[in-house]
Coordinates of C-alpha atoms in Angstrom, one line a residue:
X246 CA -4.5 -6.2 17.0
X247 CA -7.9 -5.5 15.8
X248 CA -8.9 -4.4 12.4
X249 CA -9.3 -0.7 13.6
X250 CA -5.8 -0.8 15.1
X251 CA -4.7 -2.4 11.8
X252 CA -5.8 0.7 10.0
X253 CA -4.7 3.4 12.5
X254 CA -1.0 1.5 12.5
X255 CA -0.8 2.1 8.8
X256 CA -2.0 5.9 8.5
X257 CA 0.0 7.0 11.2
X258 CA 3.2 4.8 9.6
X259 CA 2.0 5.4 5.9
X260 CA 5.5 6.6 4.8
X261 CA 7.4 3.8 5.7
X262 CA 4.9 1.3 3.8
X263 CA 5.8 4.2 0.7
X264 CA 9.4 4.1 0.9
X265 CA 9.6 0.6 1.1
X266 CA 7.2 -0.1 -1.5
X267 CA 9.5 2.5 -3.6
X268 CA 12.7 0.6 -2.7
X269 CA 10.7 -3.0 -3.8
X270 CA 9.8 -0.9 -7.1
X271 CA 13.5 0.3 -7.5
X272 CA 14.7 -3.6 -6.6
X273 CA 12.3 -4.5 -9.3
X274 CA 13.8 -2.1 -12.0
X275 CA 17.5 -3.1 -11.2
X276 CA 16.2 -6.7 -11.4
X277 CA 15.2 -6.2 -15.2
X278 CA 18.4 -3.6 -15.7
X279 CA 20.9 -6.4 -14.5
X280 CA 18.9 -9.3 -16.4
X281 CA 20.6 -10.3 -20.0
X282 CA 18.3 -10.0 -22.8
X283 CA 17.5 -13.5 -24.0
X284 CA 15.4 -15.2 -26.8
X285 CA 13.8 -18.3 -26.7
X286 CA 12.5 -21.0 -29.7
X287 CA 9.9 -24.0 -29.2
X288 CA 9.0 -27.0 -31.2
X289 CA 6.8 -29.5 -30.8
X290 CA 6.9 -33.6 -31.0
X291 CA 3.9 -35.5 -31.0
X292 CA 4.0 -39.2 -29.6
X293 CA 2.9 -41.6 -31.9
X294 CA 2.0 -45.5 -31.1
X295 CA 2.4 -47.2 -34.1
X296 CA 1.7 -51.1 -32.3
X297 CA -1.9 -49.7 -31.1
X298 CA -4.8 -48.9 -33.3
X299 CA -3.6 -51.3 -36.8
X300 CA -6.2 -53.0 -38.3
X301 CA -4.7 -56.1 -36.7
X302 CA -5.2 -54.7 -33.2
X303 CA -8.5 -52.9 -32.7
X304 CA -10.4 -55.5 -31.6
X305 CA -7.9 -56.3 -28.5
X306 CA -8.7 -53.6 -25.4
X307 CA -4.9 -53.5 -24.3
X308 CA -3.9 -52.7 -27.9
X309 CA -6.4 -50.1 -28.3
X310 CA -5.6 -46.4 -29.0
X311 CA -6.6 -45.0 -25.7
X312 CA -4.3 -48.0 -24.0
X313 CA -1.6 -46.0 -26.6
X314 CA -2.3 -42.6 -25.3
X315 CA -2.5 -43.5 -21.7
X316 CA 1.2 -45.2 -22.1
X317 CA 2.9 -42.1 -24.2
X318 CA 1.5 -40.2 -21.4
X319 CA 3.4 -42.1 -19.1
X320 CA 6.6 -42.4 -20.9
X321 CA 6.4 -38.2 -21.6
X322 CA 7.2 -37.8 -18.1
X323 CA 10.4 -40.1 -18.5
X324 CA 11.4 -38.3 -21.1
X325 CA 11.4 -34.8 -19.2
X326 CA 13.4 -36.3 -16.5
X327 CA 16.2 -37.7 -18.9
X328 CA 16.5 -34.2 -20.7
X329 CA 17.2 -32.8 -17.2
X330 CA 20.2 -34.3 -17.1
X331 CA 24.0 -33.0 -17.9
X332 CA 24.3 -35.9 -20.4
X333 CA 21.6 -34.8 -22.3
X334 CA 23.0 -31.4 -22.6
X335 CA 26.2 -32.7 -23.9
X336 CA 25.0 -34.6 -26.3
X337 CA 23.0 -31.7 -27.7
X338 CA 26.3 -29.2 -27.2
X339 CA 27.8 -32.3 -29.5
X340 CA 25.8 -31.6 -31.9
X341 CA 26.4 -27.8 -32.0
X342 CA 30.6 -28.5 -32.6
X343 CA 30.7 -27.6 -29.2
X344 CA 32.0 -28.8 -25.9
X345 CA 28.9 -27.9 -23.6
X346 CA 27.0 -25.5 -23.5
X347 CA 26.8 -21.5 -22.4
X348 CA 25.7 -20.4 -18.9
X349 CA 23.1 -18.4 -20.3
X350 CA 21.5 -21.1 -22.5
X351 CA 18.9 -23.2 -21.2
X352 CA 17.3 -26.4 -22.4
X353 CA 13.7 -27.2 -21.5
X354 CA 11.3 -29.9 -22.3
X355 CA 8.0 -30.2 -20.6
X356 CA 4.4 -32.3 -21.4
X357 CA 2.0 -30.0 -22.3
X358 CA -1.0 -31.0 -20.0
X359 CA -3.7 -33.6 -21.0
X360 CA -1.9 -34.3 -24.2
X361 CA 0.5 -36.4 -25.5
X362 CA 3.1 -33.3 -26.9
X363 CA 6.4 -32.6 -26.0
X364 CA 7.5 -29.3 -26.0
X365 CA 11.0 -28.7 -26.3
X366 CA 12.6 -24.6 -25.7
X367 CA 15.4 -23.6 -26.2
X368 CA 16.8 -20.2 -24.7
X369 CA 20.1 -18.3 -25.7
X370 CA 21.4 -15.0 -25.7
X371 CA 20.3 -14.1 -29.7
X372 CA 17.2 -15.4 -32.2
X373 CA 19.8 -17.5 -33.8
X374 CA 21.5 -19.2 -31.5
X375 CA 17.8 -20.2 -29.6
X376 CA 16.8 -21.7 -32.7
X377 CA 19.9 -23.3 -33.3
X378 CA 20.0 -24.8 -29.5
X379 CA 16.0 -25.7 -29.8
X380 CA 16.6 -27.6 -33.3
X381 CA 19.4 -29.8 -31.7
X382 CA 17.8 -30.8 -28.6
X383 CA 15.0 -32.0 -31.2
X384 CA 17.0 -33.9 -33.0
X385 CA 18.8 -35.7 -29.7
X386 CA 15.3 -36.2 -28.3
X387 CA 13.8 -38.2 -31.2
X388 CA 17.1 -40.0 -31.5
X389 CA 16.8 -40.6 -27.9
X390 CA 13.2 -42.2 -27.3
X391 CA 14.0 -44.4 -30.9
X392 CA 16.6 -45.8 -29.1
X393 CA 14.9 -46.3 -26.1
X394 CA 11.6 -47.4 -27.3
X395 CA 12.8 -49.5 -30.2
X396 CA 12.8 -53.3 -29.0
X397 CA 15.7 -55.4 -29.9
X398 CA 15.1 -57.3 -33.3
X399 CA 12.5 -54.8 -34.5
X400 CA 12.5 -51.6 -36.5
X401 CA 9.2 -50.2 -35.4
X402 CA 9.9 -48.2 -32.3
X403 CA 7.1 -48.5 -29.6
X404 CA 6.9 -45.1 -29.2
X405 CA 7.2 -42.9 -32.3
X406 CA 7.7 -39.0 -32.0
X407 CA 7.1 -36.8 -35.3
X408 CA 7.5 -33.1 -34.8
X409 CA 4.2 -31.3 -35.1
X410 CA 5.0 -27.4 -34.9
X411 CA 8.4 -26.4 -36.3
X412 CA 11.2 -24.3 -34.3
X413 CA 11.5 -21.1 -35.7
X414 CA 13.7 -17.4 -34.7
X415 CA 12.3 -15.3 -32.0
X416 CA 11.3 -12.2 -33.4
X417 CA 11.4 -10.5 -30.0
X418 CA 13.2 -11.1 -26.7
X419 CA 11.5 -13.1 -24.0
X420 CA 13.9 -12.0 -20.8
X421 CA 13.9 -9.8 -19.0
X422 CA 10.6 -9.4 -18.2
X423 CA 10.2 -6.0 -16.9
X424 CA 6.6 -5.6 -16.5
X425 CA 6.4 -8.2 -13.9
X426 CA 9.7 -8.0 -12.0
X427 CA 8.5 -4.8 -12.0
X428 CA 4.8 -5.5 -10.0
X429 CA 6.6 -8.3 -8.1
X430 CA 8.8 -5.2 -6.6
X431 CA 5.8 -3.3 -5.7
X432 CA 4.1 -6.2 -4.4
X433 CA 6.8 -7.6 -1.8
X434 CA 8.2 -3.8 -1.4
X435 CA 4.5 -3.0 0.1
X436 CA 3.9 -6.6 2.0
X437 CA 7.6 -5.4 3.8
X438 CA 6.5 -2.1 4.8
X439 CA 3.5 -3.4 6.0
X440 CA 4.5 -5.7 8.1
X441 CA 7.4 -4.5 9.4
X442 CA 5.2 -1.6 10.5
X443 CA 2.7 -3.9 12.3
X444 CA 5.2 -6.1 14.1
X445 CA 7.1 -2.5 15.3
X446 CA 3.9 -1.9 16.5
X447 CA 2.9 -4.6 18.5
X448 CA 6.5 -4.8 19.8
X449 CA 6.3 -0.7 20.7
X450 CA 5.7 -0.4 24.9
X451 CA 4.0 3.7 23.8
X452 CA 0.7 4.4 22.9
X453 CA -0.8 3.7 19.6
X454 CA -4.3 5.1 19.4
X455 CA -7.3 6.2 21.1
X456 CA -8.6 2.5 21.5
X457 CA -5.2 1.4 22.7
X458 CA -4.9 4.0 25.1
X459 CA -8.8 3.6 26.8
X460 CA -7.8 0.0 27.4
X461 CA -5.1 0.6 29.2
X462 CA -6.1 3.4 31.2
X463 CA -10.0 2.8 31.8
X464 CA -10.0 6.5 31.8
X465 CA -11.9 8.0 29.1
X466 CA -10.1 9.7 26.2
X467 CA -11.9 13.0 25.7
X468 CA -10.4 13.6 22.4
X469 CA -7.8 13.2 20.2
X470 CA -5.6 16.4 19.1
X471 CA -3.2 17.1 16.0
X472 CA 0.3 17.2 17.6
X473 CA 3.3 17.0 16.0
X474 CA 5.7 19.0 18.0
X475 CA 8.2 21.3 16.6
X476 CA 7.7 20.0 13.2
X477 CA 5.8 23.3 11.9
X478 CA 2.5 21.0 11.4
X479 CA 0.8 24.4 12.8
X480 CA 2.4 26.0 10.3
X481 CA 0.5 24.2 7.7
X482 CA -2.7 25.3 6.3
X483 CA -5.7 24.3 7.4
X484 CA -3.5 23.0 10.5
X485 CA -4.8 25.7 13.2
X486 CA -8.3 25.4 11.9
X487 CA -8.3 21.5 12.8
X488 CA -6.7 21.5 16.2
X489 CA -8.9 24.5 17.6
X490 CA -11.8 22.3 16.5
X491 CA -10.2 19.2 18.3
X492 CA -10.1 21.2 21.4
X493 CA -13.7 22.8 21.0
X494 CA -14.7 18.7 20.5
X495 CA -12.7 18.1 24.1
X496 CA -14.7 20.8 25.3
X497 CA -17.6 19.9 24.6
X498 CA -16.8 16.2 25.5
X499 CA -16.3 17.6 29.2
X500 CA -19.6 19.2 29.2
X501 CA -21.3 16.2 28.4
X502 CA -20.2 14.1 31.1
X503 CA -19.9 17.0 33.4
X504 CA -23.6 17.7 32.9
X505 CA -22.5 21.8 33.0
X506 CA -19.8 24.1 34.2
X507 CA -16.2 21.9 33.8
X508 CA -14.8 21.4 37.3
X509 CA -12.2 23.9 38.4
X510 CA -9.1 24.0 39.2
X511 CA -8.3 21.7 36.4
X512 CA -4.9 20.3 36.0
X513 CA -3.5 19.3 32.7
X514 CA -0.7 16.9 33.2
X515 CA 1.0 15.0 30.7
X516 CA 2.4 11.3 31.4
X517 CA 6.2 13.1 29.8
X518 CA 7.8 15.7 30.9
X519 CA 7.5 18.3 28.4
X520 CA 5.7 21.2 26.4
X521 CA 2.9 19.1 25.9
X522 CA 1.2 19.7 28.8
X523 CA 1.3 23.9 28.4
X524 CA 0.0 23.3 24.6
X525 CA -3.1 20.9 25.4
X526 CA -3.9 23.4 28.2
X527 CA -3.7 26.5 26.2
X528 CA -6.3 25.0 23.8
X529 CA -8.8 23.5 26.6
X530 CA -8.5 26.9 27.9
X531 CA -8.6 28.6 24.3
X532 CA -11.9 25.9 23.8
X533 CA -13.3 27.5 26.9
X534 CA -13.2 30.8 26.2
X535 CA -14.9 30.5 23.0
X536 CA -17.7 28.9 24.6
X537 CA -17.9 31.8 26.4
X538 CA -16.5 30.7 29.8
X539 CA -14.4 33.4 31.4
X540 CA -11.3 31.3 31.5
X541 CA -7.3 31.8 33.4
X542 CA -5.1 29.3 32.2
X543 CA -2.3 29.3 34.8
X544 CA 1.3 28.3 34.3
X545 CA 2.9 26.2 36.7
X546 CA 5.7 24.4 34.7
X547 CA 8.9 26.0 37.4
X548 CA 11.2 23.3 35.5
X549 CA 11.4 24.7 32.5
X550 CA 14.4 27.7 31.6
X551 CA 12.7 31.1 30.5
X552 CA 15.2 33.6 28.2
X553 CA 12.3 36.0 29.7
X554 CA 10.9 36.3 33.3
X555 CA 8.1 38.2 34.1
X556 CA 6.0 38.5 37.2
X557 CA 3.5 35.5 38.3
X558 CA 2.8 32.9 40.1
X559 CA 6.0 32.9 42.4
X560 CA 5.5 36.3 42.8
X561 CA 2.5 36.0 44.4
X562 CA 3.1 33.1 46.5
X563 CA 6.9 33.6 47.8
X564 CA 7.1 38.0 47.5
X565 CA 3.3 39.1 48.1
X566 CA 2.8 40.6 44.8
X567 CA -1.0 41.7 44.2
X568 CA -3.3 39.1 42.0
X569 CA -4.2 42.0 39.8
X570 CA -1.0 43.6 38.8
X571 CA 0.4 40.2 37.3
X572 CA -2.7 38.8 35.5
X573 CA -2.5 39.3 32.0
X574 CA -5.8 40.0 30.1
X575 CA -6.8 39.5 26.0
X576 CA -10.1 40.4 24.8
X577 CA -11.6 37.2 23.9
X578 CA -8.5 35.0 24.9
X579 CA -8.0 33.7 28.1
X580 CA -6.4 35.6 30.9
X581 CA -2.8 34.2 31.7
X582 CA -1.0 33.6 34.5
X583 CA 2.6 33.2 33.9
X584 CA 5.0 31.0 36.0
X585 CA 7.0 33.8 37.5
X586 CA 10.6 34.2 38.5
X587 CA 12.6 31.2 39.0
X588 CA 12.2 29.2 42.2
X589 CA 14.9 26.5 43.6
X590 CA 12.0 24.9 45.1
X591 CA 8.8 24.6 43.4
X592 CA 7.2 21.9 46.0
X593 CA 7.5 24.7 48.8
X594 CA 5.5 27.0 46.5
X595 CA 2.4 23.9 45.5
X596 CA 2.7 23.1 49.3
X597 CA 2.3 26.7 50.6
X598 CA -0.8 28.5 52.1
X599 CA -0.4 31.2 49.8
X600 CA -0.6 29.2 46.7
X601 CA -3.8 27.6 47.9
X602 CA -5.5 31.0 48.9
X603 CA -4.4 32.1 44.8
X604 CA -6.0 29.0 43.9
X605 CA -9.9 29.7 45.2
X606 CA -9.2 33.8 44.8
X607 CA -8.9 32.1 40.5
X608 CA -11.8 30.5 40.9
X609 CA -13.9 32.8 42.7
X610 CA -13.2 35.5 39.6
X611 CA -13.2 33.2 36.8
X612 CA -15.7 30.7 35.3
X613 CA -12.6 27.7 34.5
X614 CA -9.2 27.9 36.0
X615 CA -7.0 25.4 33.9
X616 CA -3.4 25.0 35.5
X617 CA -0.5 23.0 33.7
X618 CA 3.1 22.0 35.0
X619 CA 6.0 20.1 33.5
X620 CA 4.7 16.5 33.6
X621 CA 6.2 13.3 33.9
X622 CA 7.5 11.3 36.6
X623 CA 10.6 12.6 37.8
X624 CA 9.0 15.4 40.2
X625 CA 6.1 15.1 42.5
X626 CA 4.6 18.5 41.2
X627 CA 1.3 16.9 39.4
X628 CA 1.0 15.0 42.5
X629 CA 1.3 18.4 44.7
X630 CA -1.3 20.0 42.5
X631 CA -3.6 17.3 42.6
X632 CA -4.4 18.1 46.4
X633 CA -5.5 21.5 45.7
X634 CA -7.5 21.0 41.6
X635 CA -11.0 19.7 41.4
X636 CA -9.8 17.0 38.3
X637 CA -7.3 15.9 36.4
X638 CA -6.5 16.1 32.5
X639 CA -3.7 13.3 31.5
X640 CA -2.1 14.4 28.4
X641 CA -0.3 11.6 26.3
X642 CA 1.3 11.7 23.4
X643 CA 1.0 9.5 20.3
X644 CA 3.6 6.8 19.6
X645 CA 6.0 8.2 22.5
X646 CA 4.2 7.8 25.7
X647 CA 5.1 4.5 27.0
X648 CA 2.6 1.8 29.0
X649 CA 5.0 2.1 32.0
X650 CA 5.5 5.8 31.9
X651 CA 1.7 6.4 32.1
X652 CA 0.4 3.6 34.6
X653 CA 3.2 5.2 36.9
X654 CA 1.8 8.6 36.5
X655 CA -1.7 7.5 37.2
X656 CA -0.7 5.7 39.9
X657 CA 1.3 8.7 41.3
X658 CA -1.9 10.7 40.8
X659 CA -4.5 8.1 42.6
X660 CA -2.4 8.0 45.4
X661 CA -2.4 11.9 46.0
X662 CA -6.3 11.4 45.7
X663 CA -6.5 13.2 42.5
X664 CA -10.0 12.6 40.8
X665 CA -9.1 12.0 37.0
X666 CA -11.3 13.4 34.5
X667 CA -10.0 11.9 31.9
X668 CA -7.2 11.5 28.9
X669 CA -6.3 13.6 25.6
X670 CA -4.3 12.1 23.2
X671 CA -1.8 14.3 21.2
X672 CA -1.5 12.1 17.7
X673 CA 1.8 13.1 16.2
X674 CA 0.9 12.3 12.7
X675 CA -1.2 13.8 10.2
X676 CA -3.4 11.5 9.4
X677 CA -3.5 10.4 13.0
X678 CA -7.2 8.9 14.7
X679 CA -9.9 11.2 15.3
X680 CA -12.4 10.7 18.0
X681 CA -12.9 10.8 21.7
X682 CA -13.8 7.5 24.0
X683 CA -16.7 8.2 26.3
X684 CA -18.1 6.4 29.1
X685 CA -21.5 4.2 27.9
X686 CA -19.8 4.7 24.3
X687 CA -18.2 6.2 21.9
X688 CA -20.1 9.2 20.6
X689 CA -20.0 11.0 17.1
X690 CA -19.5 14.8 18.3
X691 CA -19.1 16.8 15.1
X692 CA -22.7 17.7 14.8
X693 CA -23.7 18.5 18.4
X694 CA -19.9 20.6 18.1
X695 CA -21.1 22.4 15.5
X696 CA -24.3 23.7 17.1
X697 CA -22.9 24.0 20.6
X698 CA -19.5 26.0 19.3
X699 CA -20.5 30.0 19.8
X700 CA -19.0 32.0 16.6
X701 CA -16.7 34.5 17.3
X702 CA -17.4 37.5 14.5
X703 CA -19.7 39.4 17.1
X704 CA -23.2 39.4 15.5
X705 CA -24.8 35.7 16.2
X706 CA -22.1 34.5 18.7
X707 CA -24.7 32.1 20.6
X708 CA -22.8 31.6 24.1
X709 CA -23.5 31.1 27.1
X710 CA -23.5 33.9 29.9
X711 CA -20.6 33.8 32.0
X712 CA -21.4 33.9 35.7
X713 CA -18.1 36.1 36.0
X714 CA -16.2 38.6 34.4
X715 CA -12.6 38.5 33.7
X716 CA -10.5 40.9 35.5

């Protein structure tokens, strides 16, 4: 996955990185909560080597004092590794009037660096106790390296420790520490979500982005359109404003490597069987018309149920009913054909004479004659349209449309000798990619959009003159 991708994948998936950086924050918090409070002491014991640096001794280089430092050095690290063991701690416990000691308490002893310190911690559940603990493992650590380091015969040990920096109470607890369970929860909460999203993504078989889909396809991607489905995202303000500018951005798109008037018939057909393909040609032909094209956007999806059947395209093509007396005309919208009543066999009315002769009567009156159907796979209707439309819009949809779903439908189209213009990609999520991917590159479109978009308050609406009229 390329860096782009990397970025796409986490807008469009931006929630789950928050909730589970939220859970990591909440795991950090109960962390802390469920933590007992604890207070820890320190002292300090400085190793002294009384047989280096005497008067008697200077003069020899292996009696010197940096031969004396060097071995304390060494031994420091022996004595860390006898106070890790249990007989340690029981001899310290001993000395506390007590069998052993609590699970909360902790005894520690580690060589500061570079030095030739011990320091000795001692960690219980109140000031007094720590201090108390950190005193006594003191106590059974010099008694412990005089025994050790005292030769046999002699009462000079070899390695002397005198305590430097004096134990003394706590004043304040030093567990739990909340401030950085508390960032370590954010931290591995975030690192989760983000890679959970980003492996879910490279596993997913459905389209990711703009870039993902151009690969794959070859085809180019004419633009990418806000789409969340029944979600209410047109609902939302500022929502309408942004996909009717995605589609006046496809528009133009299609000009520019049309070199003029779009081909027409177009089909829009979506790679799933759907609404999709009625919304993304409703705003091609809502894009068209505002360019001033004199636009029908023509409804052929007969596998969808209607609570409400009026007169169309059926109509014309199985019961002779007149062109004009089922076309339905909006000033400054595009004229609509509906689907008609209900047919048992739509491939009879794609495959009839009559259909055809509707088809070229459209286009004859009308500047762009944009027709959509149900999608998918299941049904041979894009294919059947595909005879009788100049090109081909492939709808595909964000995060749902999978690889296989979409090479079948090209393939289905290539073989009915369809000539495919190119993609649109619905992005289901708000923050979804933006862009189009063009053939010799990958254009920024906003500007020449701007200039090229005709306004529609009447006064400087720059358009272009329609060769016909609507009817």
């Amino acid at each position: 996955m390329n860096p782009s991708g990397f970025f796409e994948v986490l807008r469009d998936r931006w929630i789950v990185v928050g909730i589970s950086t939220v859970l990591g924050l909440l795991a950090g918090v109960l962390l802390t909560l469920l933590t007992p409070t604890t207070f820890k002491s320190s002292t300090e014991l400085f190793l002294t080597t009384p047989g280096w640096g005497t008067p008697t001794t200077l003069g020899n280089a292996d009696s010197s004092p940096f031969q004396g430092d060097e071995f304390s050095q060494q031994r420091a690290g022996t004595y860390t590794r006898l106070a890790e063991g249990a007989d340690f701690s029981a001899r310290v416990a001993s000395r506390l009037g007590e069998n052993g000691l609590r699970d909360i308490e902790v005894i520690s002893v580690r060589v500061v660096p570079d030095t030739v310190l011990l320091e000795i911690s001692g960690t219980a559940d109140s000031a007094d106790r720590a201090l108390q603990l950190t005193n006594a493992a003191s106590d059974e650590m010099n008694e412990t390296i005089r025994r050790l380091e005292t030769p046999s015969g002699t009462l000079i040990p070899t390695v002397q420790p005198l305590t430097v920096v004096t134990a003394s109470a706590p004043t304040s607890p030093s567990g739990p520490q909340t401030i950085p369970n508390v960032l370590l929860g954010l931290v591995v909460g975030s690192m989760v979500g983000m890679t959970g999203v980003i492996l879910a993504a490279a596993r997913s078989k459905a389209v990711q982005g703009i870039d993902q889909l151009a690969a794959w396809t070859g085809l180019p991607v004419l633009e990418s359109i806000p789409y969340v489905g029944d979600r209410g995202f047109a609902a939302e303000e500022g929502a309408q404003s942004a996909v009717r500018s995605s589609f006046e951005r496809l528009q133009f798109n299609r000009d520019l490597i049309g070199a003029g008037t779009p081909a027409s018939p177009v089909l829009v057909t979506a790679a799933d069987k759907g609404e999709i393909s009625g919304f993304a040609g409703g705003g091609i032909a809502d894009a068209a018309c505002a360019l001033g094209y004199s636009v029908v956007l023509v409804d052929c999806n007969f596998r969808s149920s209607r609570a409400h059947i009026e007169l169309g395209v059926t109509d014309i093509v199985m019961s002779d009913s007149v062109l004009d007396d089922v076309l339905i005309s909006t000033p400054l919208q595009p004229t609509l054909l509906r689907s008609g009543s209900p047919t048992e066999s739509p491939e009879r009315v794609f495959e009839s004479e009559s259909f055809g002769r509707m088809l070229r009567d459209l286009s004859a009156r009308f500047d762009v004659v944009v027709v959509f159907d149900s999608g998918g796979t299941q049904y041979a209707d894009s294919s059947r349209l595909a005879k009788v439309c100049r090109s081909i819009i492939l709808v595909v949809q964000s995060h749902s449309t999978s690889r296989q779903a979409l090479m079948t439908k090209i393939h289905d189209l290539e073989i009915a000798g369809a000539k495919i213009e190119g993609s649109v990609l619905l992005a289901t999520t708000r923050r979804g990619q933006r862009g189009a991917v063009l053939p010799g590159g990958r254009p920024d479109t906003t500007d020449s959009v701007a200039s090229h978009t005709p306004r529609r308050d009447g006064d400087t609406r720059t358009q272009r003159s329609p060769r016909k009229a609507n009817t």
